[in-house]
Structures are given as C-alpha cells and as structure tokens.
C-alpha cells in the first residue's frame, strides 16, 4: 500500500529505498493505482481492501484452474474429488488469498503460462511464442521472481532444438530477437536498469546480502534470525521431529526450533498449517488441541510428500529420455522455482525468505506431477483416505484460526 500512496502523493513512482516494498517492479502498483483513481481511494486501509478484492477474484481463478488441472488427469471420480479438495483448500493458498499481496497475480498467471508452455511443447508455433513473450514480459515488470519464467522460456526454446529438423538458423535468430526485446523492455520498465545504475545491483531488494553460509560448520559472522545456518543443515535436512515437537515457528532471534533452520521444514509447515508462521500476531493459536491436530496432519502428509518426491525423480528420468515432452516442461518449471527460492534463501538467510508461495507459480506443474503419478500407485485407498483426513484437519485448523481472529 505504501508505494501506491507515495505514488499518489508525489506523482512519481517511488525510489527503491523510499519504503519497505518500493523495490518491487511497478506494474502491479500501477494497476491498483489506476483502479483506485475513479473511487478516490487514497488511504492505507482503502488500498488494502481494494487489493483484497482484486485478490479475491484472482484466488477464485486459481481455484478454477486447480479444478481444471485435477479434472484433466484420468483418475477414479472419488479420488478426483478428494484431490480437488486437498489442493483447493490448501492453507497457504487460502491464506494469501485473504492478504494484500502481489504473489496471487503471479500464481494465477503461472497457470496460464504453464498451459502455454505445454501447448508449445505439443505443437510449437510463432503465435504461442509471441503470447509467451508478451505475458512473461508484463509479469516481469509486475513481480521480480517472474524472471524465473523468462529463464524457463529460453530453456524451453533450447529444448525445442532437440526435436528432429528443429535446429534452424531462423528459429535461433527469432528467439534471440525475443531475448533482446525482453531484456530492454523488462530492464527499463521493471526499473532494473535504474537500480543497477543508482545502487550497483539490478536485483536490489529490501534486505542486505548476507555472507554465504558454510557447508558444514556454522559461521559466527551472520547475526540475523536463523535461518540458514549451514548448507548441509538447511538444504539437506528437514527436522521432521522438530516439526512434530513444536508444530509452529518462533519468530524471535534467539529462541527457535530446529525446523526453522530447514528450508524443507519451513515449506512443509507452511503448506499444511494456517497458524504455522504465527504472523501476524492475530494468526497465532496457543491451543494445545490445535497443536495435536497439527501433529497428526504432519504425520499423514509425510507419505504423500515422499510419494511426491518419488514422482519428481521419475519425472526427471522421463525428461532425460524425452527432452521435449510435457513432463519435462513441468519438471523444469518446478525445479526452476525450487532452486530460485533456495538461492534466494542462501543469499539472505533469514527464515522468513523460505516461502512456499514462491514455489506456487509452478502449482500447475506440482499438481500435474503428483496427480499423474497417482495413476500408477497400488495404494489407491490409502491416498484417498489420506486426502479426506487431511481436508478435515485443514478445516479444524481453520476453525482454530477463526477462533483466534474473533477474540
């Protein structure tokens, strides 16, 4: 809200260091500012509510996309219904739908882009290429991590050369022109050139870069909130027992559970629990029954999480055999966003940067890879029962959240 208010007051888009969120590209702010103008909305609360309204429609669109993706994969009807409830009622997805955030637009558009990527994979055409270039360019001047989609686009162009008779000079030249146009368009209108000129780094955000973590031994230089302690601990361990013991975050600097130092532990907790992050303060639940329901939820999720990991391994194997197939596209998108968040966390290290919503722009691919793998498993009834139990636990978790919010 603050960047938009500053823009309304001064008539100019604020500089990177003018406020906490002023480092973001300007298009999302421009859209909200334009929508606010006819209604003379120029207060913090008014803009907050306007963005919530916009995100309500984006969230409804995301839910519709989820239903389409689930329905597109042949599974028994009752498993499709349970799966649609599992994905559509995800706590983190619902949570951000209630907030004034620009993450929702990226997740919504991620479904469209993934559909176009898959369509291009199945039937390459210049019209789809142009649509992808335009959409990704606009998204990159809306939110910085949309640049991952740009990297994926040119990776997919590269994969297309593996098709028979596809390695042609005119195709390479056309893709090079796309790259040049996007570079200057996004660099200029996304304020990346301006940040590089004034601050020396095009991707400056609202945090300072930290010293890199060591592989094995924790350093004594970093003095922020843990966070990434070592590469081994934070990116190769989950600390599941810590999650079960303390099924939430402690946001203080000194006192914290071990799972707060694990990239995977943070994603796991956020994915399955409304009150895991305990932020803002009104979203905290201190009820012991809620903690026990959450522990049960974590335990039921675990086999599904391991099944998902196995689905990724199988998908990677297929990608090596068939480098320009839909499965390869989904693997590429998912891994690109996972590695982006890992890299982001590696640089800034505070645990608050370990956000599962930063991976949700690849939600189409996440659902597709998991659902497709369900076609081949024997434990059909176990997965169905797990989905149903998890959805019930989501509602119990939600009830405890509402209980805290209305106090």
Coordinates of C-alpha atoms in Angstrom, one line a residue:
X1 CA 0.0 0.0 0.0
X2 CA 2.8 2.4 0.9
X3 CA 4.4 2.6 -2.6
X4 CA 1.0 3.3 -4.1
X5 CA 0.3 6.1 -1.5
X6 CA 3.7 7.6 -2.3
X7 CA 3.0 7.5 -6.0
X8 CA -0.4 9.2 -5.5
X9 CA 1.2 11.9 -3.3
X10 CA 4.2 12.7 -5.5
X11 CA 3.0 11.8 -9.0
X12 CA 6.2 9.7 -9.4
X13 CA 6.9 6.0 -8.7
X14 CA 9.0 5.9 -5.5
X15 CA 12.7 5.1 -5.4
X16 CA 13.9 1.6 -4.2
X17 CA 14.8 2.8 -0.7
X18 CA 11.8 5.1 -0.1
X19 CA 9.9 2.3 1.7
X20 CA 10.0 -1.4 2.5
X21 CA 8.2 -2.6 -0.6
X22 CA 9.4 0.1 -3.0
X23 CA 11.9 -2.2 -4.6
X24 CA 9.2 -4.1 -6.4
X25 CA 8.6 -3.6 -10.2
X26 CA 5.8 -1.0 -10.8
X27 CA 3.1 -2.7 -12.9
X28 CA 1.0 -4.2 -10.0
X29 CA 1.1 -0.8 -8.2
X30 CA 0.1 1.0 -11.4
X31 CA -2.9 -1.3 -11.9
X32 CA -4.1 -0.8 -8.3
X33 CA -3.4 2.9 -8.5
X34 CA -5.5 3.1 -11.7
X35 CA -8.4 1.1 -10.2
X36 CA -8.3 3.3 -7.1
X37 CA -8.5 6.6 -9.0
X38 CA -12.2 6.6 -10.1
X39 CA -13.2 5.8 -6.5
X40 CA -10.8 8.4 -4.9
X41 CA -9.2 5.6 -2.8
X42 CA -6.2 7.2 -1.2
X43 CA -5.9 5.8 2.3
X44 CA -3.9 2.8 3.5
X45 CA -7.0 0.9 4.6
X46 CA -8.8 1.7 1.4
X47 CA -6.0 0.4 -0.8
X48 CA -5.6 -2.7 1.4
X49 CA -9.3 -3.5 0.9
X50 CA -9.1 -2.8 -2.9
X51 CA -6.1 -5.2 -3.2
X52 CA -8.0 -7.8 -1.2
X53 CA -10.9 -7.5 -3.7
X54 CA -8.6 -8.0 -6.6
X55 CA -7.0 -11.0 -4.9
X56 CA -10.4 -12.5 -4.2
X57 CA -11.1 -12.7 -8.0
X58 CA -7.5 -13.9 -8.7
X59 CA -7.9 -16.6 -5.9
X60 CA -11.3 -17.7 -7.5
X61 CA -9.5 -18.0 -10.8
X62 CA -6.7 -20.1 -9.2
X63 CA -9.3 -22.4 -7.7
X64 CA -10.9 -22.8 -11.1
X65 CA -7.6 -23.6 -12.7
X66 CA -6.9 -26.2 -9.9
X67 CA -10.2 -27.9 -10.7
X68 CA -9.4 -28.0 -14.4
X69 CA -6.0 -29.5 -13.8
X70 CA -7.2 -32.1 -11.4
X71 CA -10.1 -33.0 -13.8
X72 CA -7.8 -33.2 -16.8
X73 CA -5.9 -36.2 -15.4
X74 CA -7.8 -39.5 -15.6
X75 CA -8.4 -40.8 -12.0
X76 CA -11.3 -42.5 -10.3
X77 CA -14.1 -40.0 -9.6
X78 CA -13.9 -40.1 -5.8
X79 CA -10.1 -39.7 -5.9
X80 CA -10.5 -36.7 -8.2
X81 CA -13.0 -35.0 -5.8
X82 CA -10.7 -35.7 -2.8
X83 CA -7.7 -34.4 -4.7
X84 CA -9.5 -31.2 -5.7
X85 CA -10.4 -30.6 -2.1
X86 CA -6.8 -31.3 -1.0
X87 CA -5.3 -28.8 -3.4
X88 CA -8.1 -26.2 -3.4
X89 CA -8.3 -26.0 0.4
X90 CA -4.5 -25.7 0.9
X91 CA -4.0 -23.4 4.0
X92 CA -1.2 -21.4 2.4
X93 CA -3.1 -20.8 -0.8
X94 CA -6.2 -19.7 1.1
X95 CA -4.1 -17.5 3.5
X96 CA -2.6 -15.4 0.8
X97 CA -6.0 -15.0 -0.9
X98 CA -7.0 -13.0 2.1
X99 CA -4.0 -10.8 2.1
X100 CA -3.0 -7.6 0.1
X101 CA -0.1 -9.3 -1.8
X102 CA 1.2 -9.3 -5.4
X103 CA 2.0 -13.0 -5.1
X104 CA -1.5 -14.0 -6.1
X105 CA -1.3 -12.5 -9.6
X106 CA 1.9 -14.4 -10.2
X107 CA 0.4 -17.7 -9.1
X108 CA -2.7 -17.1 -11.2
X109 CA -0.7 -16.2 -14.3
X110 CA 1.6 -19.2 -13.7
X111 CA -1.3 -21.5 -14.6
X112 CA -1.8 -19.6 -17.9
X113 CA 1.9 -19.7 -18.7
X114 CA 2.3 -23.4 -17.9
X115 CA -0.7 -24.2 -20.2
X116 CA 1.0 -22.2 -23.0
X117 CA 4.4 -23.9 -22.3
X118 CA 2.8 -27.3 -22.6
X119 CA 0.8 -26.3 -25.7
X120 CA 4.0 -25.0 -27.3
X121 CA 5.7 -28.3 -26.4
X122 CA 2.9 -30.3 -28.1
X123 CA 2.6 -28.0 -31.1
X124 CA 5.2 -25.3 -31.5
X125 CA 4.0 -22.1 -33.2
X126 CA 5.1 -18.5 -33.5
X127 CA 1.8 -17.2 -32.2
X128 CA 2.3 -19.1 -28.9
X129 CA 5.9 -17.9 -28.7
X130 CA 4.7 -14.3 -29.0
X131 CA 2.0 -14.8 -26.5
X132 CA 4.5 -16.2 -24.0
X133 CA 7.0 -13.4 -24.6
X134 CA 4.3 -10.7 -24.1
X135 CA 2.8 -12.3 -21.0
X136 CA 6.2 -13.1 -19.3
X137 CA 7.5 -9.6 -20.1
X138 CA 4.4 -8.0 -18.4
X139 CA 4.8 -10.4 -15.5
X140 CA 8.5 -9.5 -15.0
X141 CA 7.6 -5.8 -14.5
X142 CA 4.9 -6.9 -12.1
X143 CA 7.0 -9.1 -9.7
X144 CA 10.7 -9.8 -9.7
X145 CA 10.6 -13.6 -9.3
X146 CA 8.7 -13.8 -12.6
X147 CA 12.1 -13.6 -14.1
X148 CA 12.2 -17.4 -13.4
X149 CA 9.6 -17.8 -16.1
X150 CA 11.8 -15.9 -18.5
X151 CA 14.7 -18.2 -17.9
X152 CA 12.3 -21.2 -18.3
X153 CA 11.1 -19.8 -21.6
X154 CA 14.5 -19.7 -23.2
X155 CA 15.4 -23.1 -21.7
X156 CA 12.3 -24.5 -23.4
X157 CA 13.4 -22.8 -26.7
X158 CA 16.7 -24.6 -26.2
X159 CA 15.0 -28.0 -25.6
X160 CA 12.9 -27.5 -28.8
X161 CA 16.1 -27.7 -30.8
X162 CA 16.4 -31.4 -29.8
X163 CA 13.3 -32.2 -32.0
X164 CA 14.1 -33.6 -35.5
X165 CA 14.9 -30.8 -38.0
X166 CA 14.2 -28.1 -35.4
X167 CA 17.8 -26.7 -35.2
X168 CA 17.4 -23.9 -37.8
X169 CA 19.1 -20.6 -38.1
X170 CA 15.8 -18.7 -38.5
X171 CA 14.4 -20.2 -35.2
X172 CA 17.6 -19.3 -33.3
X173 CA 17.5 -15.8 -34.8
X174 CA 13.9 -15.3 -33.8
X175 CA 14.4 -16.5 -30.3
X176 CA 17.5 -14.2 -30.0
X177 CA 15.3 -11.2 -31.0
X178 CA 12.8 -12.2 -28.3
X179 CA 15.6 -12.2 -25.8
X180 CA 16.9 -8.8 -26.8
X181 CA 13.4 -7.2 -26.8
X182 CA 12.6 -8.7 -23.4
X183 CA 15.9 -7.7 -21.9
X184 CA 15.4 -4.0 -22.7
X185 CA 11.7 -3.9 -22.1
X186 CA 11.9 -5.6 -18.7
X187 CA 15.2 -3.8 -17.7
X188 CA 13.7 -0.4 -18.4
X189 CA 10.0 -0.7 -17.3
X190 CA 10.8 -3.0 -14.4
X191 CA 13.3 -0.4 -13.1
X192 CA 16.2 -3.0 -13.1
X193 CA 18.4 -0.7 -15.2
X194 CA 17.6 2.2 -12.9
X195 CA 18.5 0.1 -9.8
X196 CA 21.7 -1.1 -11.4
X197 CA 22.7 2.5 -12.2
X198 CA 21.9 4.0 -8.9
X199 CA 22.5 1.1 -6.5
X200 CA 25.0 -1.0 -8.4
X201 CA 22.8 -4.1 -8.3
X202 CA 19.8 -4.6 -10.6
X203 CA 18.1 -7.0 -8.2
X204 CA 18.3 -4.9 -5.0
X205 CA 15.5 -5.8 -2.5
X206 CA 14.6 -4.6 1.0
X207 CA 17.3 -6.7 2.7
X208 CA 21.0 -6.7 2.7
X209 CA 23.0 -9.6 1.3
X210 CA 24.5 -11.8 4.0
X211 CA 27.8 -13.6 4.0
X212 CA 27.4 -17.0 2.3
X213 CA 26.8 -19.9 4.7
X214 CA 29.4 -22.7 5.1
X215 CA 28.8 -26.3 4.0
X216 CA 29.2 -28.0 7.4
X217 CA 30.2 -25.6 10.2
X218 CA 28.0 -22.7 11.3
X219 CA 29.7 -19.4 10.9
X220 CA 29.9 -16.6 13.5
X221 CA 29.6 -13.7 11.1
X222 CA 25.9 -13.9 10.4
X223 CA 23.9 -12.3 13.2
X224 CA 20.4 -12.3 11.7
X225 CA 17.5 -14.6 12.6
X226 CA 18.2 -18.2 11.8
X227 CA 17.6 -19.1 9.0
X228 CA 20.1 -20.8 7.0
X229 CA 22.9 -22.0 9.3
X230 CA 24.8 -24.3 7.0
X231 CA 24.1 -25.6 3.5
X232 CA 24.0 -29.2 4.8
X233 CA 21.7 -28.4 7.7
X234 CA 19.3 -26.1 5.9
X235 CA 19.0 -27.7 2.4
X236 CA 19.6 -31.4 3.1
X237 CA 17.7 -31.8 6.3
X238 CA 14.0 -31.5 7.2
X239 CA 14.0 -31.8 11.0
X240 CA 10.6 -33.5 10.9
X241 CA 10.8 -34.5 14.6
X242 CA 11.3 -30.8 15.5
X243 CA 8.1 -30.0 13.5
X244 CA 6.2 -32.6 15.4
X245 CA 7.6 -31.4 18.7
X246 CA 7.0 -27.7 18.0
X247 CA 4.4 -27.5 15.2
X248 CA 4.9 -23.8 14.6
X249 CA 7.5 -21.1 14.2
X250 CA 9.0 -19.0 17.0
X251 CA 9.9 -15.7 15.4
X252 CA 12.4 -14.4 18.0
X253 CA 16.1 -14.0 17.2
X254 CA 17.5 -16.2 20.0
X255 CA 14.8 -18.9 20.7
X256 CA 13.7 -21.0 17.8
X257 CA 13.0 -24.7 17.0
X258 CA 15.5 -26.6 14.7
X259 CA 12.9 -26.8 11.9
X260 CA 13.2 -23.0 11.5
X261 CA 16.7 -23.6 10.1
X262 CA 15.4 -26.1 7.5
X263 CA 14.3 -25.0 4.0
X264 CA 12.1 -28.1 3.7
X265 CA 10.8 -28.0 7.2
X266 CA 9.6 -24.4 6.6
X267 CA 7.9 -25.3 3.3
X268 CA 6.3 -28.4 4.9
X269 CA 4.9 -26.5 7.8
X270 CA 3.6 -23.6 5.7
X271 CA 2.0 -25.9 3.2
X272 CA -0.2 -27.7 5.7
X273 CA -0.9 -25.3 8.6
X274 CA -2.6 -21.9 8.7
X275 CA -1.1 -20.9 12.0
X276 CA 2.4 -22.3 11.5
X277 CA 4.1 -19.0 10.8
X278 CA 2.4 -17.3 13.8
X279 CA 2.5 -14.0 11.9
X280 CA 0.8 -11.6 12.2
X281 CA 0.2 -11.9 16.0
X282 CA -3.6 -12.4 15.4
X283 CA -2.8 -15.6 13.5
X284 CA -1.3 -17.3 16.5
X285 CA -3.1 -20.2 18.1
X286 CA -1.9 -21.3 21.5
X287 CA -4.5 -24.1 21.9
X288 CA -2.9 -27.5 22.7
X289 CA -5.6 -29.4 20.9
X290 CA -4.8 -27.5 17.7
X291 CA -1.1 -28.4 18.2
X292 CA -2.1 -32.1 18.4
X293 CA -4.3 -32.0 15.3
X294 CA -1.4 -30.3 13.5
X295 CA 1.0 -33.0 14.6
X296 CA -1.4 -35.6 13.2
X297 CA -1.7 -33.6 10.0
X298 CA 2.1 -33.5 9.6
X299 CA 2.3 -37.3 10.0
X300 CA -0.4 -38.0 7.4
X301 CA 1.3 -35.6 5.0
X302 CA 4.6 -37.4 5.2
X303 CA 4.0 -40.4 3.0
X304 CA 2.3 -38.1 0.4
X305 CA 5.4 -35.9 0.5
X306 CA 7.7 -38.8 -0.1
X307 CA 5.4 -40.0 -2.9
X308 CA 5.7 -36.5 -4.5
X309 CA 9.5 -36.7 -4.2
X310 CA 9.4 -40.0 -6.0
X311 CA 7.1 -38.6 -8.7
X312 CA 9.8 -35.9 -9.3
X313 CA 12.6 -38.5 -9.5
X314 CA 10.5 -40.5 -12.0
X315 CA 9.7 -37.3 -14.0
X316 CA 13.4 -36.4 -14.2
X317 CA 14.1 -39.8 -15.6
X318 CA 11.5 -39.4 -18.2
X319 CA 12.8 -36.0 -19.1
X320 CA 16.2 -37.4 -20.0
X321 CA 14.6 -40.0 -22.3
X322 CA 12.2 -37.5 -23.9
X323 CA 13.6 -34.0 -23.5
X324 CA 10.7 -32.1 -25.2
X325 CA 7.6 -33.6 -23.6
X326 CA 5.0 -32.1 -21.2
X327 CA 6.6 -33.9 -18.2
X328 CA 9.9 -32.2 -19.0
X329 CA 8.2 -28.8 -19.0
X330 CA 6.6 -29.5 -15.6
X331 CA 9.9 -30.7 -14.1
X332 CA 11.7 -27.7 -15.5
X333 CA 9.2 -25.2 -14.1
X334 CA 9.0 -26.9 -10.7
X335 CA 12.8 -27.2 -10.2
X336 CA 13.4 -23.7 -11.5
X337 CA 11.2 -22.2 -8.8
X338 CA 12.5 -24.5 -6.1
X339 CA 16.1 -23.6 -7.0
X340 CA 15.2 -19.9 -7.1
X341 CA 13.8 -20.0 -3.6
X342 CA 16.8 -22.0 -2.4
X343 CA 19.2 -19.4 -4.0
X344 CA 17.1 -16.5 -2.5
X345 CA 17.3 -18.1 0.9
X346 CA 21.0 -18.8 0.5
X347 CA 21.7 -15.1 -0.2
X348 CA 19.5 -13.5 2.5
X349 CA 19.4 -16.4 5.0
X350 CA 16.6 -15.2 7.3
X351 CA 14.0 -18.0 7.7
X352 CA 11.2 -15.6 6.5
X353 CA 12.6 -16.0 3.0
X354 CA 11.8 -19.7 3.0
X355 CA 8.3 -19.2 1.5
X356 CA 6.3 -22.0 -0.1
X357 CA 4.3 -19.4 -2.0
X358 CA 7.4 -18.5 -4.0
X359 CA 7.1 -22.0 -5.5
X360 CA 3.3 -21.8 -6.1
X361 CA 3.7 -20.1 -9.6
X362 CA 4.6 -23.7 -10.6
X363 CA 1.4 -25.0 -8.9
X364 CA 0.1 -26.4 -12.2
X365 CA 3.2 -28.5 -12.5
X366 CA 3.2 -29.6 -8.9
X367 CA -0.4 -30.9 -9.2
X368 CA 0.2 -32.4 -12.6
X369 CA 3.3 -34.4 -11.5
X370 CA 1.7 -35.6 -8.3
X371 CA -1.7 -36.5 -9.9
X372 CA -0.1 -38.2 -12.9
X373 CA 1.9 -40.4 -10.5
X374 CA -1.3 -41.4 -8.7
X375 CA -2.4 -43.2 -11.8
X376 CA 0.3 -45.9 -11.2
X377 CA 0.2 -46.5 -7.5
X378 CA -1.3 -49.5 -5.8
X379 CA -2.2 -47.9 -2.5
X380 CA -5.2 -46.1 -4.0
X381 CA -7.4 -46.4 -0.9
X382 CA -4.6 -45.1 1.3
X383 CA -4.2 -42.0 -0.7
X384 CA -7.9 -41.4 -0.9
X385 CA -8.3 -41.8 2.9
X386 CA -5.2 -39.5 3.5
X387 CA -6.7 -36.8 1.3
X388 CA -10.0 -36.9 3.2
X389 CA -8.4 -36.9 6.6
X390 CA -6.1 -34.0 5.6
X391 CA -9.0 -31.9 4.3
X392 CA -10.9 -32.5 7.6
X393 CA -7.8 -31.5 9.5
X394 CA -7.5 -28.3 7.4
X395 CA -11.0 -27.3 8.5
X396 CA -10.2 -28.0 12.1
X397 CA -7.0 -25.9 11.8
X398 CA -9.1 -23.2 10.1
X399 CA -11.7 -23.2 12.9
X400 CA -8.9 -22.6 15.5
X401 CA -7.6 -19.7 13.3
X402 CA -11.1 -18.1 13.2
X403 CA -11.4 -18.7 16.9
X404 CA -8.3 -16.6 17.5
X405 CA -9.3 -13.9 15.0
X406 CA -12.7 -13.2 16.6
X407 CA -11.3 -12.9 20.1

